[in-house]
mmCIF file of N, CA, C and O in Angstrom:
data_model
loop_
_atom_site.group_PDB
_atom_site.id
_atom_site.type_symbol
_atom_site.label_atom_id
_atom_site.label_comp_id
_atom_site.label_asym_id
_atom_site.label_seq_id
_atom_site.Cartn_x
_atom_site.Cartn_y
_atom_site.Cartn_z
ATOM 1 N N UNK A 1 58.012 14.504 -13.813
ATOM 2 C CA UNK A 1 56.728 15.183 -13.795
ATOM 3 C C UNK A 1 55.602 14.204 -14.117
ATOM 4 O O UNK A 1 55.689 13.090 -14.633
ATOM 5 N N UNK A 2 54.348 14.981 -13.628
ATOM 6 C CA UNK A 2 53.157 13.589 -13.816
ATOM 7 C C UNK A 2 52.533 13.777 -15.238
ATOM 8 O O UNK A 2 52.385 14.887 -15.750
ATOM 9 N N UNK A 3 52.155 12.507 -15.874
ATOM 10 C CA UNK A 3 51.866 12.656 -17.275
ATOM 11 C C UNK A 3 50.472 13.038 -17.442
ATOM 12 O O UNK A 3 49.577 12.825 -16.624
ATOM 13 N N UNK A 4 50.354 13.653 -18.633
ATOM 14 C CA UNK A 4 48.541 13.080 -18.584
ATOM 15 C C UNK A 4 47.548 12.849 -18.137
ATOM 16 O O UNK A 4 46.537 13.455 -17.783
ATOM 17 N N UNK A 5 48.277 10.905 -18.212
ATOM 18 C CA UNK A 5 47.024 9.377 -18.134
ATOM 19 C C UNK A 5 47.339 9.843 -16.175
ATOM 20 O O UNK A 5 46.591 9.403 -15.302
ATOM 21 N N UNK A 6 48.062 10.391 -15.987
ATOM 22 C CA UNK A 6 48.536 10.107 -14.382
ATOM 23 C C UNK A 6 47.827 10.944 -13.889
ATOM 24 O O UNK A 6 47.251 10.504 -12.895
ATOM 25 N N UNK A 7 47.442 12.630 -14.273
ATOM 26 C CA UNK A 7 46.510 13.336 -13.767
ATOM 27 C C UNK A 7 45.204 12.714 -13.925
ATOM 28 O O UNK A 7 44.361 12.626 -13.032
ATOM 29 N N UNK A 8 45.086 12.271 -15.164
ATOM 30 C CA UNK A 8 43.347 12.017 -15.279
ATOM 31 C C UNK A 8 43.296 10.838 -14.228
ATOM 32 O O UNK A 8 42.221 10.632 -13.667
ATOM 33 N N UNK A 9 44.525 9.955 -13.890
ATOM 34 C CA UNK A 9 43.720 8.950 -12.894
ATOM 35 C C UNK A 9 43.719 9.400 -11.587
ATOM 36 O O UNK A 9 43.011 8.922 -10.700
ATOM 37 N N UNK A 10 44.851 10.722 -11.394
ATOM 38 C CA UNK A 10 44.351 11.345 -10.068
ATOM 39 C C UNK A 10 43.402 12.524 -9.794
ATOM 40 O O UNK A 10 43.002 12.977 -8.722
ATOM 41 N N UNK A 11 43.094 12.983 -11.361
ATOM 42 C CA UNK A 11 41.392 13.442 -10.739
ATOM 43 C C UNK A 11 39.895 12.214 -10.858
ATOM 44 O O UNK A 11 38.835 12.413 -10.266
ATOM 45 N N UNK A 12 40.120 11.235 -11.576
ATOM 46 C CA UNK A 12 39.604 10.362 -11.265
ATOM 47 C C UNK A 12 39.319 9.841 -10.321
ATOM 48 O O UNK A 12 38.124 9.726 -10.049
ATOM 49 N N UNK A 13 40.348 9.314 -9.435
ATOM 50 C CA UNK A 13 40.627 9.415 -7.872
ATOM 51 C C UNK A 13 40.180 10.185 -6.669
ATOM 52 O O UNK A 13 39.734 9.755 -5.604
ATOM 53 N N UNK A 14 40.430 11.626 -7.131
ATOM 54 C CA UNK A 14 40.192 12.583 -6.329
ATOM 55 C C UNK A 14 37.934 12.433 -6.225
ATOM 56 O O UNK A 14 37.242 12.326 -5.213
ATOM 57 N N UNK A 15 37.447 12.503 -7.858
ATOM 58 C CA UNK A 15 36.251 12.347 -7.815
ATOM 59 C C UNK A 15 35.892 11.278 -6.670
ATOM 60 O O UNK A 15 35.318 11.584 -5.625
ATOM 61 N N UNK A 16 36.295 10.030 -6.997
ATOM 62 C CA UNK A 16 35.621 9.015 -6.314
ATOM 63 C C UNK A 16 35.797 9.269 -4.726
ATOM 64 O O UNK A 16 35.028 8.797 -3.889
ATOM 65 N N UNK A 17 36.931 10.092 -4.425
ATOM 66 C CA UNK A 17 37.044 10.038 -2.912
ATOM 67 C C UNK A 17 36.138 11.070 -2.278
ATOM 68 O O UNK A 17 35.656 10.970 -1.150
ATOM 69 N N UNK A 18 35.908 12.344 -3.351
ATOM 70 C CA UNK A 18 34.670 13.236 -2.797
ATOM 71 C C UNK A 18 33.543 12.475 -2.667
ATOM 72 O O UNK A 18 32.902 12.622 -1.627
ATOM 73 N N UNK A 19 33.164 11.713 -3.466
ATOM 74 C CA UNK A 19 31.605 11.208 -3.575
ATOM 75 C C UNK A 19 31.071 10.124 -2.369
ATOM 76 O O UNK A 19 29.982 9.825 -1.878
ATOM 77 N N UNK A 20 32.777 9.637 -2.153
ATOM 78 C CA UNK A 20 32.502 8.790 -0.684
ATOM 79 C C UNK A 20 32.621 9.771 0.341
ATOM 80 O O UNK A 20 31.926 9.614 1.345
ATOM 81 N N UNK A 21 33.435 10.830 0.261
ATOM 82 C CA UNK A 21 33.509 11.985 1.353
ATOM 83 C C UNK A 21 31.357 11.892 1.415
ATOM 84 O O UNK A 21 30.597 11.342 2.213
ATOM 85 N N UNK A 22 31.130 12.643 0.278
ATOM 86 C CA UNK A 22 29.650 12.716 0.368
ATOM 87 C C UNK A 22 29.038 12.430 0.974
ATOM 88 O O UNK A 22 28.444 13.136 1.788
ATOM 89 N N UNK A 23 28.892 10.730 0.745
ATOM 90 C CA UNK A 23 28.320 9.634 1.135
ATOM 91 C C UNK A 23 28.219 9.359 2.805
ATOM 92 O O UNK A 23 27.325 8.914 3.525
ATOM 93 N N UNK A 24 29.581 9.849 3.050
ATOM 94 C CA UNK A 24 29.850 9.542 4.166
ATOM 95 C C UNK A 24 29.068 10.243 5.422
ATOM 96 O O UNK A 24 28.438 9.791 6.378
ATOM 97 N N UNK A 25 29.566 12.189 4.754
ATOM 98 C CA UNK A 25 28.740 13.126 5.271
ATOM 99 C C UNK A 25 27.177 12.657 5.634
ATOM 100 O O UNK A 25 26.630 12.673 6.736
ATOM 101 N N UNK A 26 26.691 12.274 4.468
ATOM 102 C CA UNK A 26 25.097 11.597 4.170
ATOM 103 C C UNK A 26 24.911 11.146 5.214
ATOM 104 O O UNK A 26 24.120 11.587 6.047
ATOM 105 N N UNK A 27 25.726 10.046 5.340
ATOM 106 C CA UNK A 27 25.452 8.820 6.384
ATOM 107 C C UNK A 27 25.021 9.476 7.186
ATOM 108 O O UNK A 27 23.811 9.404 7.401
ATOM 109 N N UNK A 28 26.154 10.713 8.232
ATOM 110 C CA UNK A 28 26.846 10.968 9.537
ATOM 111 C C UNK A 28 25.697 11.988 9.558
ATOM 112 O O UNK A 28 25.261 12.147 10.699
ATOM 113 N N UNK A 29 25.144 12.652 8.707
ATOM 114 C CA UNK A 29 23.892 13.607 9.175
ATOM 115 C C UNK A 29 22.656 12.732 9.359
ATOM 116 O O UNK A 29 21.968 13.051 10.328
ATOM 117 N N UNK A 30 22.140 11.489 8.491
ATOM 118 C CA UNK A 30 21.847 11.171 8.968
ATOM 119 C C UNK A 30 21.622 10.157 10.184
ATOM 120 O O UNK A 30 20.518 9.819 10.612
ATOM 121 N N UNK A 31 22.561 9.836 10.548
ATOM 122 C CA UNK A 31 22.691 9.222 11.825
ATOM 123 C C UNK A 31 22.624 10.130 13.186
ATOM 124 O O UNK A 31 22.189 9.920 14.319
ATOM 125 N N UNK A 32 23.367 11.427 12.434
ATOM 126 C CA UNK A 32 22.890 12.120 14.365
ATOM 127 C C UNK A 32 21.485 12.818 13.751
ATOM 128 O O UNK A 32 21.381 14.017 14.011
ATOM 129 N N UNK A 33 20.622 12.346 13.134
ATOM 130 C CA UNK A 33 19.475 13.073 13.039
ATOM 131 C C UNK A 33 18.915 11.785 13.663
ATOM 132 O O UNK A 33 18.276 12.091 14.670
ATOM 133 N N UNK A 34 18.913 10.497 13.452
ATOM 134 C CA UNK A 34 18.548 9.432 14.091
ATOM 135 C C UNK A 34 18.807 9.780 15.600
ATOM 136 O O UNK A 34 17.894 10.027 16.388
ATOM 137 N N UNK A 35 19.759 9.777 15.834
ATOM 138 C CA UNK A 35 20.705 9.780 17.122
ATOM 139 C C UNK A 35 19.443 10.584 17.735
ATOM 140 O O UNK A 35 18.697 10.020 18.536
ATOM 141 N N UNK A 36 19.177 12.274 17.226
ATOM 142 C CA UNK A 36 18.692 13.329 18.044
ATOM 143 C C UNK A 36 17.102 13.009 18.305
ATOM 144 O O UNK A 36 16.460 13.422 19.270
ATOM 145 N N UNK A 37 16.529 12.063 17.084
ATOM 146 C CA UNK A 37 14.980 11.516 17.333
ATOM 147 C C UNK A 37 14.867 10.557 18.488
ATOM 148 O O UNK A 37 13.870 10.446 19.200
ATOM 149 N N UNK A 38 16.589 9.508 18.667
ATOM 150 C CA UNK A 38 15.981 8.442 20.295
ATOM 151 C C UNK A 38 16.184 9.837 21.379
ATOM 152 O O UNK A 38 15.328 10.247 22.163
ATOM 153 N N UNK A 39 17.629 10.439 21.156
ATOM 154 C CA UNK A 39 17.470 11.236 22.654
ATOM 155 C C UNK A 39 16.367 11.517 23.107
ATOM 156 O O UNK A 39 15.978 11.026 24.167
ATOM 157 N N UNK A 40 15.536 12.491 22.290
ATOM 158 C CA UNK A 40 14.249 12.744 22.104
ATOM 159 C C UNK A 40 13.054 12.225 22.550
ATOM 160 O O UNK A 40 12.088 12.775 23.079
ATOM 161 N N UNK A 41 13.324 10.792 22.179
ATOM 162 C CA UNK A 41 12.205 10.038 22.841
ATOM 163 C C UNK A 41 13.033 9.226 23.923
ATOM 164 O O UNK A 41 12.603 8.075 23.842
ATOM 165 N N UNK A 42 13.956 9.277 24.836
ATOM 166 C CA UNK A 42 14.794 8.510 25.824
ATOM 167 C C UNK A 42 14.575 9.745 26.798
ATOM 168 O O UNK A 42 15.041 9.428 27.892
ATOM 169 N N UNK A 43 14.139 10.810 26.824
ATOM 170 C CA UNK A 43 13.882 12.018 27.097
ATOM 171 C C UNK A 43 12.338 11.867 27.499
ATOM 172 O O UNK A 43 12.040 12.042 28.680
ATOM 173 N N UNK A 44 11.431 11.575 26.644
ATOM 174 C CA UNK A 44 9.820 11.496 26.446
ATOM 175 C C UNK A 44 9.992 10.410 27.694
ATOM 176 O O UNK A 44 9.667 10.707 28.844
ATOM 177 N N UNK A 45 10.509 9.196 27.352
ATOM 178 C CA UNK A 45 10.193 7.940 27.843
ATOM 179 C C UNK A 45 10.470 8.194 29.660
ATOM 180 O O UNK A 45 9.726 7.888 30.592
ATOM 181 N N UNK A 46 11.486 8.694 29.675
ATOM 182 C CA UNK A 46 12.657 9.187 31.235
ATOM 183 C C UNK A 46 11.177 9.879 31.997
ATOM 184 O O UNK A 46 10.771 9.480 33.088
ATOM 185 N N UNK A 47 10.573 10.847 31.283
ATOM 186 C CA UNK A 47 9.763 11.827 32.015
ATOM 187 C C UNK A 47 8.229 10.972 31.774
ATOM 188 O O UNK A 47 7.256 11.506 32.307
ATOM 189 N N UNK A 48 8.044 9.980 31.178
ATOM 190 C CA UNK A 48 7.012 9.470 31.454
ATOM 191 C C UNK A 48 7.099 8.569 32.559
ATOM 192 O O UNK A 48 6.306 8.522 33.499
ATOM 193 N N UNK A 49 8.264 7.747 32.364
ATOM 194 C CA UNK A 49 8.632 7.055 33.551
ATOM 195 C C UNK A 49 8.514 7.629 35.043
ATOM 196 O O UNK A 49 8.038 7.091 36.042
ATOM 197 N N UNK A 50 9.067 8.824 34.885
ATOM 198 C CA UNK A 50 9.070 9.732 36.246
ATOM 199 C C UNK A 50 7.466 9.441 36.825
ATOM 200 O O UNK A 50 6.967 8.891 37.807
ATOM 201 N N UNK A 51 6.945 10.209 35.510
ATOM 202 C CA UNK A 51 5.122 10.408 36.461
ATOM 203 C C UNK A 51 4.690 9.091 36.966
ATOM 204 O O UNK A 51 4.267 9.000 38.119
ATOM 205 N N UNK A 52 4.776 7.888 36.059
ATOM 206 C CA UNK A 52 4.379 7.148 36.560
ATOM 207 C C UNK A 52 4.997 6.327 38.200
ATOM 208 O O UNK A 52 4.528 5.633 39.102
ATOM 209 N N UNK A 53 6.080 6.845 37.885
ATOM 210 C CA UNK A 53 6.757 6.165 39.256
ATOM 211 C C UNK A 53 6.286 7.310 40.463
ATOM 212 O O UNK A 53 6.469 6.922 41.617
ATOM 213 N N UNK A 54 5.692 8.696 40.288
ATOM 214 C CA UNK A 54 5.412 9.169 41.421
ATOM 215 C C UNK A 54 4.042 8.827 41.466
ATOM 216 O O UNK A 54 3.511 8.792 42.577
ATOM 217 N N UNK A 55 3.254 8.521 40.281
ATOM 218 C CA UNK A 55 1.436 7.801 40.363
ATOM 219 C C UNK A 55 1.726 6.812 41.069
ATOM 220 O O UNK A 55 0.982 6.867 42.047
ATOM 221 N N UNK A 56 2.527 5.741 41.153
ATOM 222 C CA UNK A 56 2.944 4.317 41.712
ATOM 223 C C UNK A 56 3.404 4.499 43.440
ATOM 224 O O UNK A 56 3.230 3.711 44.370
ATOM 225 N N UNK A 57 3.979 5.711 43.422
ATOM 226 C CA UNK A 57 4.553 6.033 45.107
ATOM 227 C C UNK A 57 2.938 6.754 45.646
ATOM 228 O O UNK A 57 2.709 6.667 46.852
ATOM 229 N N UNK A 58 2.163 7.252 44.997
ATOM 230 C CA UNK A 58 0.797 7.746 45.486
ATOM 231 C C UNK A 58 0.080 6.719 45.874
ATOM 232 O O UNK A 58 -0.240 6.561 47.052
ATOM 233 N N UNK A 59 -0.298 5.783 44.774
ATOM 234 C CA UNK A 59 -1.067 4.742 44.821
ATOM 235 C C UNK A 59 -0.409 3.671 46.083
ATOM 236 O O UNK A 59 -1.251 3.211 46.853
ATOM 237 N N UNK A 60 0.695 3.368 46.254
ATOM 238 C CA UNK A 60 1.377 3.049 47.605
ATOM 239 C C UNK A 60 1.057 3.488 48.667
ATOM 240 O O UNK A 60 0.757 2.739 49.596
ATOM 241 N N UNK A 61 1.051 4.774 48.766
ATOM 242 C CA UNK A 61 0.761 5.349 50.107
ATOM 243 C C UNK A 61 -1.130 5.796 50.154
ATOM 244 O O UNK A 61 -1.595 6.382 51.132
ATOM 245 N N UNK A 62 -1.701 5.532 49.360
ATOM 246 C CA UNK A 62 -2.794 5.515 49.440
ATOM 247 C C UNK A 62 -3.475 3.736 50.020
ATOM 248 O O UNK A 62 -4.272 3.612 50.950
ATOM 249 N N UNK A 63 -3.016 2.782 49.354
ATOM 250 C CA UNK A 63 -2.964 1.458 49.920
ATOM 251 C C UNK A 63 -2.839 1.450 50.865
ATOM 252 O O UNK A 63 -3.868 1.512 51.539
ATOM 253 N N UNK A 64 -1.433 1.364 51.624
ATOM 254 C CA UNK A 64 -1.046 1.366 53.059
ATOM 255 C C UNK A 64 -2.133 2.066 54.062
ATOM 256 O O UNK A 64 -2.580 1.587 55.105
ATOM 257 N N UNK A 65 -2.456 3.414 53.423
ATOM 258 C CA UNK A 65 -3.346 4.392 54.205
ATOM 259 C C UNK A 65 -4.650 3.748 54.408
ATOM 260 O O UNK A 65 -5.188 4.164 55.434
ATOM 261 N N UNK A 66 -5.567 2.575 53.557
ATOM 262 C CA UNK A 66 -6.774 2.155 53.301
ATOM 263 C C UNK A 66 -6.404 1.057 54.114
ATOM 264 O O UNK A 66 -7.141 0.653 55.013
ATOM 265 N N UNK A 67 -5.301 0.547 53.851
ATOM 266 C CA UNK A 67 -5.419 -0.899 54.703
ATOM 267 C C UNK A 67 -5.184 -0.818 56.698
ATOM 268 O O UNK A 67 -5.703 -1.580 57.514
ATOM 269 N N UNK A 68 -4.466 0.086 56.918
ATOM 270 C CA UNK A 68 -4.598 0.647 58.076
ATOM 271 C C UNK A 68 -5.771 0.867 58.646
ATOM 272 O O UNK A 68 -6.121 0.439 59.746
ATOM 273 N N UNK A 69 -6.633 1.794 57.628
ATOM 274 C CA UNK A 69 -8.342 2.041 57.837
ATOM 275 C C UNK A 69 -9.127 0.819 58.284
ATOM 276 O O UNK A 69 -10.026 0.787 59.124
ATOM 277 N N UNK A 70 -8.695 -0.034 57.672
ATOM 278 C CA UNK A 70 -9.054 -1.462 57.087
ATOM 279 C C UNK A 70 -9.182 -1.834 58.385
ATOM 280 O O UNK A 70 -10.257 -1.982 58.966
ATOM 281 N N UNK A 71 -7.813 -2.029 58.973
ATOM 282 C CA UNK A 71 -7.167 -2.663 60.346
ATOM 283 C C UNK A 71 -7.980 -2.177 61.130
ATOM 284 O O UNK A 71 -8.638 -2.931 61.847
ATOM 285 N N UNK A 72 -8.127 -0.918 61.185
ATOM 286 C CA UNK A 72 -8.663 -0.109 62.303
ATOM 287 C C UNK A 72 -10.122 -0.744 62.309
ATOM 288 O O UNK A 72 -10.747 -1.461 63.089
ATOM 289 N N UNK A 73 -10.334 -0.244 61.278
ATOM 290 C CA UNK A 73 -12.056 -0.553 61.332
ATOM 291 C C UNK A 73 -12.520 -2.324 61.488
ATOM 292 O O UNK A 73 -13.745 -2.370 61.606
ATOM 293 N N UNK A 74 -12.065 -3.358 61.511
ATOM 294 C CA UNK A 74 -11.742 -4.880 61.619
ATOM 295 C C UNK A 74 -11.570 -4.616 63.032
ATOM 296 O O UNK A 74 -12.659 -4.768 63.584
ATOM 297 N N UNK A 75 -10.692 -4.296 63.824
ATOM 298 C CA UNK A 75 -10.845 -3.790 65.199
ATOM 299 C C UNK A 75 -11.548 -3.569 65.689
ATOM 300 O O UNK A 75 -11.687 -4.199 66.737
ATOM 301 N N UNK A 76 -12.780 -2.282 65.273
ATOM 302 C CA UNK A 76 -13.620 -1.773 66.209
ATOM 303 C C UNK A 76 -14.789 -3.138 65.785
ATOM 304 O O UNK A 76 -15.490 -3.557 66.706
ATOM 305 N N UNK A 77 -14.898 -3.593 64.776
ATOM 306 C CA UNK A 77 -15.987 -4.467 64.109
ATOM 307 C C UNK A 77 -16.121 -5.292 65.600
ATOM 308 O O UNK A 77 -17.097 -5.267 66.350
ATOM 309 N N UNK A 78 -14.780 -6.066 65.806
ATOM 310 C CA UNK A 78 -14.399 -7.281 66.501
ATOM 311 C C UNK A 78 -14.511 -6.571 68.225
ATOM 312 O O UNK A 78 -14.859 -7.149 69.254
ATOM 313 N N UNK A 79 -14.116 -5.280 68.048
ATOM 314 C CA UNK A 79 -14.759 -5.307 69.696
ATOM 315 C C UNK A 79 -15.918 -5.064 70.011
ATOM 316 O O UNK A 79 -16.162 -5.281 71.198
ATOM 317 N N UNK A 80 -17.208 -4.481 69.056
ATOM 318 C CA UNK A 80 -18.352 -4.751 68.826
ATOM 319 C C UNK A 80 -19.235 -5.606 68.558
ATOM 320 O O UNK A 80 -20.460 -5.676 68.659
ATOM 321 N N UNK A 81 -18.014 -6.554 68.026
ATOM 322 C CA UNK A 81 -19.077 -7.546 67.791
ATOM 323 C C UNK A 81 -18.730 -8.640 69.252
ATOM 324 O O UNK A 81 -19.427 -9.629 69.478
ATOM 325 N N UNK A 82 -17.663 -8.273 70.044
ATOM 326 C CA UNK A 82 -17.877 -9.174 71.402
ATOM 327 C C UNK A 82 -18.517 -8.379 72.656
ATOM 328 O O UNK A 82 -18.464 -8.933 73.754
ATOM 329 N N UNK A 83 -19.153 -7.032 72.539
ATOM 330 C CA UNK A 83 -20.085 -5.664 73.013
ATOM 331 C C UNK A 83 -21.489 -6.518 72.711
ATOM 332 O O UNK A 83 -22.431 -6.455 73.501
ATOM 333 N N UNK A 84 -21.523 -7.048 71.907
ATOM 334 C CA UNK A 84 -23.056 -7.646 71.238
ATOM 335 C C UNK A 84 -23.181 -8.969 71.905
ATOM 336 O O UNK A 84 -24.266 -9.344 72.350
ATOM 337 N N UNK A 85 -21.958 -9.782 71.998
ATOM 338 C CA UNK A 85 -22.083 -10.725 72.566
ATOM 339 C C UNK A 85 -22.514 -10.835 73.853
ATOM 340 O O UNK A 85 -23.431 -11.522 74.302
ATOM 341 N N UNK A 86 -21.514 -9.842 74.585
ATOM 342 C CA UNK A 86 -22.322 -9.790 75.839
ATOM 343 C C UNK A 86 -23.019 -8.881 76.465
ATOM 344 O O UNK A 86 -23.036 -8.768 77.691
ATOM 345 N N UNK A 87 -23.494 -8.339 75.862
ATOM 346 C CA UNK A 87 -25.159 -7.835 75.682
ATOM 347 C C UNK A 87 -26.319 -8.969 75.634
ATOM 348 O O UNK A 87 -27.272 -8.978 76.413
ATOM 349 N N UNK A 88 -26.075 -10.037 74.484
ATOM 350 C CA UNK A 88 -26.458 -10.874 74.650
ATOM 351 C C UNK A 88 -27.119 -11.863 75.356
ATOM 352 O O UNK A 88 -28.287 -12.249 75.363
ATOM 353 N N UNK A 89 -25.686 -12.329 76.202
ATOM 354 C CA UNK A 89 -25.506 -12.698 77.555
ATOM 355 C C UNK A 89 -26.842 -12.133 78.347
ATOM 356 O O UNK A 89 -27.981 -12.440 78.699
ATOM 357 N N UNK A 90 -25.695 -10.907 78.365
ATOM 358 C CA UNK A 90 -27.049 -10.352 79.601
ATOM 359 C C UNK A 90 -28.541 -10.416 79.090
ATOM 360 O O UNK A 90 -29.483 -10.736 79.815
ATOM 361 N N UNK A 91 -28.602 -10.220 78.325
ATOM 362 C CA UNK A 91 -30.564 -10.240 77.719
ATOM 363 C C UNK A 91 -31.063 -11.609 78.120
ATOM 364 O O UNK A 91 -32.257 -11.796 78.354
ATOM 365 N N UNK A 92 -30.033 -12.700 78.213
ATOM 366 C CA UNK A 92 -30.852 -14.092 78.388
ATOM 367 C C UNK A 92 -30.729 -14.355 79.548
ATOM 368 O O UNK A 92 -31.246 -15.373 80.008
#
């Protein structure tokens, strides 16, 4: 049978292993409370990312759309401005 000195060192024992049980708990709540603040913001960040990547596909197709304009209008400039030329011509 267990003596005594043998219980008191296995509730002794038993204490120290709750208090790291504790500790441990401690940790592990706070770590998925950490954990649940990045999801959180990996979440924020994901959906900010989104908008900006559809502001970035706008601003793309708004470019392309201006520089086309661009083209176009450089075109009519250049066949007007050889309309002037020989206009020109003819005036002299």
């Amino acid at each position: 049978m267990f003596t005594e000195a043998q219980i008191r060192f296995l509730k002794a024992k038993l204490r120290v292993t709750q208090e790291d049980l504790a500790n441990v708990v401690f940790e592990c709540r706070k770590k998925d409370d950490e954990n649940q603040n990045l999801e959180t913001r990996l979440k924020d960040t994901e959906e900010e990312n989104t908008r900006l990547q559809r502001t970035v596909n706008l601003q793309q197709s708004q470019t392309e759309k201006y520089k086309m304009l661009s083209q176009e209008a450089n075109k009519k400039t250049e066949g007007l401005q050889q309309e002037v030329t020989a206009l020109e011509k003819v005036l002299q």
